[in-house]
mmCIF file of N, CA and C in Angstrom:
data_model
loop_
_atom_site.group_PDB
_atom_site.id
_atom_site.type_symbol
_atom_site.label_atom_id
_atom_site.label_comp_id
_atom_site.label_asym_id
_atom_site.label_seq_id
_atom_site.Cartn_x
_atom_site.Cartn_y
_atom_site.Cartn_z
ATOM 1 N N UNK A 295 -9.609 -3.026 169.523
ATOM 2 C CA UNK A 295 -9.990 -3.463 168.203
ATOM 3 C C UNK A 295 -9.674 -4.941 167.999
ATOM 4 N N UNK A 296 -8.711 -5.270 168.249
ATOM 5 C CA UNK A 296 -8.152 -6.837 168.263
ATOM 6 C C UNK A 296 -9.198 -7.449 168.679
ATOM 7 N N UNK A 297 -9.366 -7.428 170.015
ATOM 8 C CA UNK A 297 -10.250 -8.298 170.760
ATOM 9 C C UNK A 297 -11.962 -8.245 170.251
ATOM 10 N N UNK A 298 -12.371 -6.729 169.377
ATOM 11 C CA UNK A 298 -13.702 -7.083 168.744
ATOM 12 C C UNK A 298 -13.047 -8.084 167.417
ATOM 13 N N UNK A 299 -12.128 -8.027 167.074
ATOM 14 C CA UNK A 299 -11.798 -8.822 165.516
ATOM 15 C C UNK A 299 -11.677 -10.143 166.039
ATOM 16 N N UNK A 300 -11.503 -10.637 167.416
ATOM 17 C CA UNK A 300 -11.157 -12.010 167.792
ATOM 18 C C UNK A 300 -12.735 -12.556 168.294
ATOM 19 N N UNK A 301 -13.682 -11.431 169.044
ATOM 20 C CA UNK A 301 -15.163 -11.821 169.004
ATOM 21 C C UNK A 301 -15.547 -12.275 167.948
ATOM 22 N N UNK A 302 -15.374 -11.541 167.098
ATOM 23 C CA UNK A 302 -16.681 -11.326 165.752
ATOM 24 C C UNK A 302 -15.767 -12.994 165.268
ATOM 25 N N UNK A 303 -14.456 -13.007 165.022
ATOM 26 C CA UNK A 303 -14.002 -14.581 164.420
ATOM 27 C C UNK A 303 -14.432 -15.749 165.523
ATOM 28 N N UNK A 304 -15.081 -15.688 166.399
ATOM 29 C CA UNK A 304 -15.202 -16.681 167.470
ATOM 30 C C UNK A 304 -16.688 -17.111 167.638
ATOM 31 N N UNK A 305 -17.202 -15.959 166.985
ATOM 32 C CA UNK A 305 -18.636 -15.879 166.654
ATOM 33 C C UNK A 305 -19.007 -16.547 165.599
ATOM 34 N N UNK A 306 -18.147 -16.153 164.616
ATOM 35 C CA UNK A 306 -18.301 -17.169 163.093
ATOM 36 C C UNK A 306 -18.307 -18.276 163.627
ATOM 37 N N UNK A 307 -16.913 -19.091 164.032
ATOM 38 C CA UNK A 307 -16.481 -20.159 164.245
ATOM 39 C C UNK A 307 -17.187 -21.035 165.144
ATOM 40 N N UNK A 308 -18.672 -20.347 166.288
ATOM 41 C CA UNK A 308 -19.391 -21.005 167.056
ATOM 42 C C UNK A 308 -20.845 -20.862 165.968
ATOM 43 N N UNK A 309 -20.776 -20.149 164.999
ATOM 44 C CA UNK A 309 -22.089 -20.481 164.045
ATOM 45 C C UNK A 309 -21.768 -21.601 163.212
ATOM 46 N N UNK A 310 -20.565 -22.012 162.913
ATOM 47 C CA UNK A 310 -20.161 -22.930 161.830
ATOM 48 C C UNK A 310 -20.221 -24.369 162.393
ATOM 49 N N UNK A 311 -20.678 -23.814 163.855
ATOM 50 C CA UNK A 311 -20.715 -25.287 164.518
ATOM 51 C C UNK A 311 -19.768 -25.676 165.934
ATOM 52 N N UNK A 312 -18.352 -24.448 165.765
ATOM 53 C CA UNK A 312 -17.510 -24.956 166.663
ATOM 54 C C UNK A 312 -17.999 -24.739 167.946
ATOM 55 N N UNK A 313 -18.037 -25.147 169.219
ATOM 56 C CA UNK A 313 -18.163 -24.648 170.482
ATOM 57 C C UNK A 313 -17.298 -23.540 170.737
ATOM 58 N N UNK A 314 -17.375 -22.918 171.947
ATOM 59 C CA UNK A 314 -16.813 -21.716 172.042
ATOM 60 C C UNK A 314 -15.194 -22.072 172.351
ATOM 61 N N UNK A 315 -15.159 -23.220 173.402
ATOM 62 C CA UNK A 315 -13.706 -23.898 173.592
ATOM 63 C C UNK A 315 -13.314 -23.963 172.703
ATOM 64 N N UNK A 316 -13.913 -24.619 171.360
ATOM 65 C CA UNK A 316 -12.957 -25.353 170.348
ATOM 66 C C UNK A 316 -12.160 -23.938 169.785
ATOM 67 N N UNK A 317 -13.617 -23.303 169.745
ATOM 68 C CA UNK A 317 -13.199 -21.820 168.420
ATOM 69 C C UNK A 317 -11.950 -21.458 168.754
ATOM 70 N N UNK A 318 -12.302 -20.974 171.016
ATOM 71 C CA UNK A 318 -10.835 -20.248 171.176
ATOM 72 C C UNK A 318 -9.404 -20.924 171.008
ATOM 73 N N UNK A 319 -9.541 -22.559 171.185
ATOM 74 C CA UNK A 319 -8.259 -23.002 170.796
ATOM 75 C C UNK A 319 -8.033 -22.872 169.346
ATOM 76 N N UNK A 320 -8.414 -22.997 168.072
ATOM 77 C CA UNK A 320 -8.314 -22.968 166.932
ATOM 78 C C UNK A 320 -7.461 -21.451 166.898
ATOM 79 N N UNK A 321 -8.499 -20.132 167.352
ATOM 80 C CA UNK A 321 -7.808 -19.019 167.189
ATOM 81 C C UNK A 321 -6.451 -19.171 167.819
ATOM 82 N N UNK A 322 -6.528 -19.436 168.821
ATOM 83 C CA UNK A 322 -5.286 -19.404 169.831
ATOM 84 C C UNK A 322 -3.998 -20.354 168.847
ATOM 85 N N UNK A 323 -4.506 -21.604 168.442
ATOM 86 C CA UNK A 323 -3.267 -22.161 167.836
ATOM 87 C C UNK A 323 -2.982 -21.813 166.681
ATOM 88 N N UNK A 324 -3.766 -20.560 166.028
ATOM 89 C CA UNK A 324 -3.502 -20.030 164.837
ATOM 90 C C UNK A 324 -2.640 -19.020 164.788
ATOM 91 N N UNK A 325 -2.753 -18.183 166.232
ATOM 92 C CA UNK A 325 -2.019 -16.839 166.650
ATOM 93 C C UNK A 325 -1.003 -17.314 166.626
ATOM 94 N N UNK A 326 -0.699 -18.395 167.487
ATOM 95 C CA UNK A 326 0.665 -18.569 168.084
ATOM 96 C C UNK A 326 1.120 -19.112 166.690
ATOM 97 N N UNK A 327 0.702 -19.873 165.954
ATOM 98 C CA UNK A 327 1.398 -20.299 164.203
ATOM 99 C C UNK A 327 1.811 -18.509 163.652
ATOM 100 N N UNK A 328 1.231 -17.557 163.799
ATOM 101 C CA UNK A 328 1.780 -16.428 163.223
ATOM 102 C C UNK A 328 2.749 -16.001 164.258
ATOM 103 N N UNK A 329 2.527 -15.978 165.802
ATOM 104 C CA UNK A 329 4.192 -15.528 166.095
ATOM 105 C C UNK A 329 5.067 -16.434 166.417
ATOM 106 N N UNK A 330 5.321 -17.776 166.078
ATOM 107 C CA UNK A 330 6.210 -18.510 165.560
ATOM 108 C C UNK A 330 6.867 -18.280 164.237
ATOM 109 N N UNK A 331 6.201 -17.765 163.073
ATOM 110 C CA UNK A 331 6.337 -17.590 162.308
ATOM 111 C C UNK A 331 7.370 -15.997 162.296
ATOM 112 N N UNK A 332 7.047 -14.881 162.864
ATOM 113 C CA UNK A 332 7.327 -13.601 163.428
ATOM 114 C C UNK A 332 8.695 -14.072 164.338
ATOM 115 N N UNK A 333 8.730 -15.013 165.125
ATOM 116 C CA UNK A 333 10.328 -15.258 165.707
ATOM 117 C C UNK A 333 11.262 -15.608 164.761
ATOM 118 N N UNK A 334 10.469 -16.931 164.466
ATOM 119 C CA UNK A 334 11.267 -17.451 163.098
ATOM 120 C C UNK A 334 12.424 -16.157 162.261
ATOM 121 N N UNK A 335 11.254 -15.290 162.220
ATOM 122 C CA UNK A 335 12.082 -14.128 161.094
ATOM 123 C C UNK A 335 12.807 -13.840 161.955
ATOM 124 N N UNK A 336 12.456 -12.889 162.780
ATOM 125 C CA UNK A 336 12.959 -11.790 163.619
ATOM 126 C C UNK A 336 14.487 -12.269 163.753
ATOM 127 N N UNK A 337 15.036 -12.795 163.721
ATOM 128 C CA UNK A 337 16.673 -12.885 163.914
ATOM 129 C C UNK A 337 16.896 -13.587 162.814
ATOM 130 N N UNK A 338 17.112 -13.748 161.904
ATOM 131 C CA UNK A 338 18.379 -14.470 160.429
ATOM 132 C C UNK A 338 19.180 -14.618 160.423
ATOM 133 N N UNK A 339 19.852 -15.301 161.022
ATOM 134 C CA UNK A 339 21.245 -15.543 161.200
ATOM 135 C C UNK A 339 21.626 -16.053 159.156
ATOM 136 N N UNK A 340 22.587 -15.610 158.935
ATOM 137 C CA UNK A 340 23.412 -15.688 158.215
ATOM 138 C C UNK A 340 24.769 -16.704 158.087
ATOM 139 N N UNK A 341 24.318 -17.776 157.465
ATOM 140 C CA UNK A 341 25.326 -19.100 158.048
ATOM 141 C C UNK A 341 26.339 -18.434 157.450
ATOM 142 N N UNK A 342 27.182 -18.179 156.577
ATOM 143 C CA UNK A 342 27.888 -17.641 155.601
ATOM 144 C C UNK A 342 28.535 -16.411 156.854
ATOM 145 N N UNK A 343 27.904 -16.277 157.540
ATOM 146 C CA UNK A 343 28.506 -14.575 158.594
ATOM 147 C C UNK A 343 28.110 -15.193 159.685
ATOM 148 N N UNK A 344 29.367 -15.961 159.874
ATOM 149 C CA UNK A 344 28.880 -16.104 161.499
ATOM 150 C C UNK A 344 29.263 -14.582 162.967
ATOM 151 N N UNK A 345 27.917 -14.909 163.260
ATOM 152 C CA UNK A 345 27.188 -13.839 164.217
ATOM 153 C C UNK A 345 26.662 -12.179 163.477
ATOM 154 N N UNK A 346 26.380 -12.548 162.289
ATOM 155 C CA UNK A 346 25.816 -11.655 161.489
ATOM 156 C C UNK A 346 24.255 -11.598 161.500
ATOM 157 N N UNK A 347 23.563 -10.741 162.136
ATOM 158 C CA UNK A 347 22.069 -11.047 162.610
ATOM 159 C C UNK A 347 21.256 -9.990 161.888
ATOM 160 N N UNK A 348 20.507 -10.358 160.925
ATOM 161 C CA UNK A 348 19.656 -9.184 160.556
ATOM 162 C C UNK A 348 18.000 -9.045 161.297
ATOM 163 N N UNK A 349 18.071 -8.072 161.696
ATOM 164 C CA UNK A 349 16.475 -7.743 162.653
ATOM 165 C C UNK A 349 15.614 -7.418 161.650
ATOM 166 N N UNK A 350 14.302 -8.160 161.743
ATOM 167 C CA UNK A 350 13.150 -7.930 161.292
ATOM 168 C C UNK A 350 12.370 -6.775 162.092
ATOM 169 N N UNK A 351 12.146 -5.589 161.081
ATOM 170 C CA UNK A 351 11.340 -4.502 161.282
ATOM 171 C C UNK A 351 9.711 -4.852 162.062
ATOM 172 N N UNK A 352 9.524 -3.927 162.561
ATOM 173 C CA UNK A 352 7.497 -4.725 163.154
ATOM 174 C C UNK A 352 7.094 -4.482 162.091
ATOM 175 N N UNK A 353 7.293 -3.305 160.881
ATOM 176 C CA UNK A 353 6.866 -3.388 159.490
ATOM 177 C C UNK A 353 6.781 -4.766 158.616
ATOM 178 N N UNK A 354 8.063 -5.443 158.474
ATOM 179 C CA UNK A 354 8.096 -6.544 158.208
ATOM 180 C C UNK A 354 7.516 -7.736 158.777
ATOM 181 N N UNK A 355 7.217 -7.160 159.829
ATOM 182 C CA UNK A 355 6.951 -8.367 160.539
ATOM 183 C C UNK A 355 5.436 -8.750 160.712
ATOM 184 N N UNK A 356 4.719 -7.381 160.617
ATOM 185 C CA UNK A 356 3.576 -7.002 160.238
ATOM 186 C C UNK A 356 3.084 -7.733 158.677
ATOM 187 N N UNK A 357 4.225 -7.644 157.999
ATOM 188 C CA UNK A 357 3.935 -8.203 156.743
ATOM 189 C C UNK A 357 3.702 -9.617 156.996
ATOM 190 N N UNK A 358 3.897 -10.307 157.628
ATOM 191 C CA UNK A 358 3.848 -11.704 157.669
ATOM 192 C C UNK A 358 2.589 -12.436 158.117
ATOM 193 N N UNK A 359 1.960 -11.194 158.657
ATOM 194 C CA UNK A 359 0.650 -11.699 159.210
ATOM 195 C C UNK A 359 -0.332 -11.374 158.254
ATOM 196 N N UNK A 360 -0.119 -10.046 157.738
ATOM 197 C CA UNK A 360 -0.958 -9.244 156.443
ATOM 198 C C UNK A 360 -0.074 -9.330 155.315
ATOM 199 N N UNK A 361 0.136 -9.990 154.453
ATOM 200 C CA UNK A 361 1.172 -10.042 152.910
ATOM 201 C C UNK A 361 0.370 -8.616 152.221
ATOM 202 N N UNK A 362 -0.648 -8.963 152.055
ATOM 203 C CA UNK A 362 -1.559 -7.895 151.575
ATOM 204 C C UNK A 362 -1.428 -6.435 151.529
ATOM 205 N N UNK A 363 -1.724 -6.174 152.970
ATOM 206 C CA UNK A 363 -1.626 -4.542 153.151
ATOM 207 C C UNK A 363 -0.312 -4.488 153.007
ATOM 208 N N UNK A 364 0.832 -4.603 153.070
ATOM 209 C CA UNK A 364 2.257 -4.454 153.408
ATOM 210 C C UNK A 364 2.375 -4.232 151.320
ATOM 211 N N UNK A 365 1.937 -5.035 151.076
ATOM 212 C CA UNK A 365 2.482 -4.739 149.681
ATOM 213 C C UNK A 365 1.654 -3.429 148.748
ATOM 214 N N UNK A 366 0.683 -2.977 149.440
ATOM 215 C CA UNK A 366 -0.162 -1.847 149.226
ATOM 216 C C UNK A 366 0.443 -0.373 149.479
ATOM 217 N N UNK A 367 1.064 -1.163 150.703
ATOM 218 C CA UNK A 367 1.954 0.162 151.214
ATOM 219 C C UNK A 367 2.844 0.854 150.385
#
């Protein structure tokens, strides 16, 4: 399913004009902006508690990519 949702956006993005290179880097540097974002969380250190680590759920973490559905839930 991913990979038809990454066609069909690569498809837009080569009707809007982009070449197919450009599209896949755009997607590609967009993915990696969401799991940068997904590391980012995933460990919280707690300056206040040192070595106090709270783990981000894939639920949560899921939320970060979709705000949307997560709050539907």
């Amino acid at each position: 399913m991913a990979s038809d949702s990454r066609a069909r956006l690569i498809a837009y993005l080569c009707q809007a004009g982009l070449s197919t290179a450009r599209a896949n880097a755009v997607l590609d540097d967009y993915a990696h902006g969401l799991a940068e974002q997904i590391r980012a969380a995933w460990t919280n250190h707690d300056p206040g508690k040192p070595g106090n680590v709270t783990m981000l759920s894939p639920l949560n973490a899921a939320d970060l990519i979709d705000p949307k559905a997560g709050a539907e839930a």
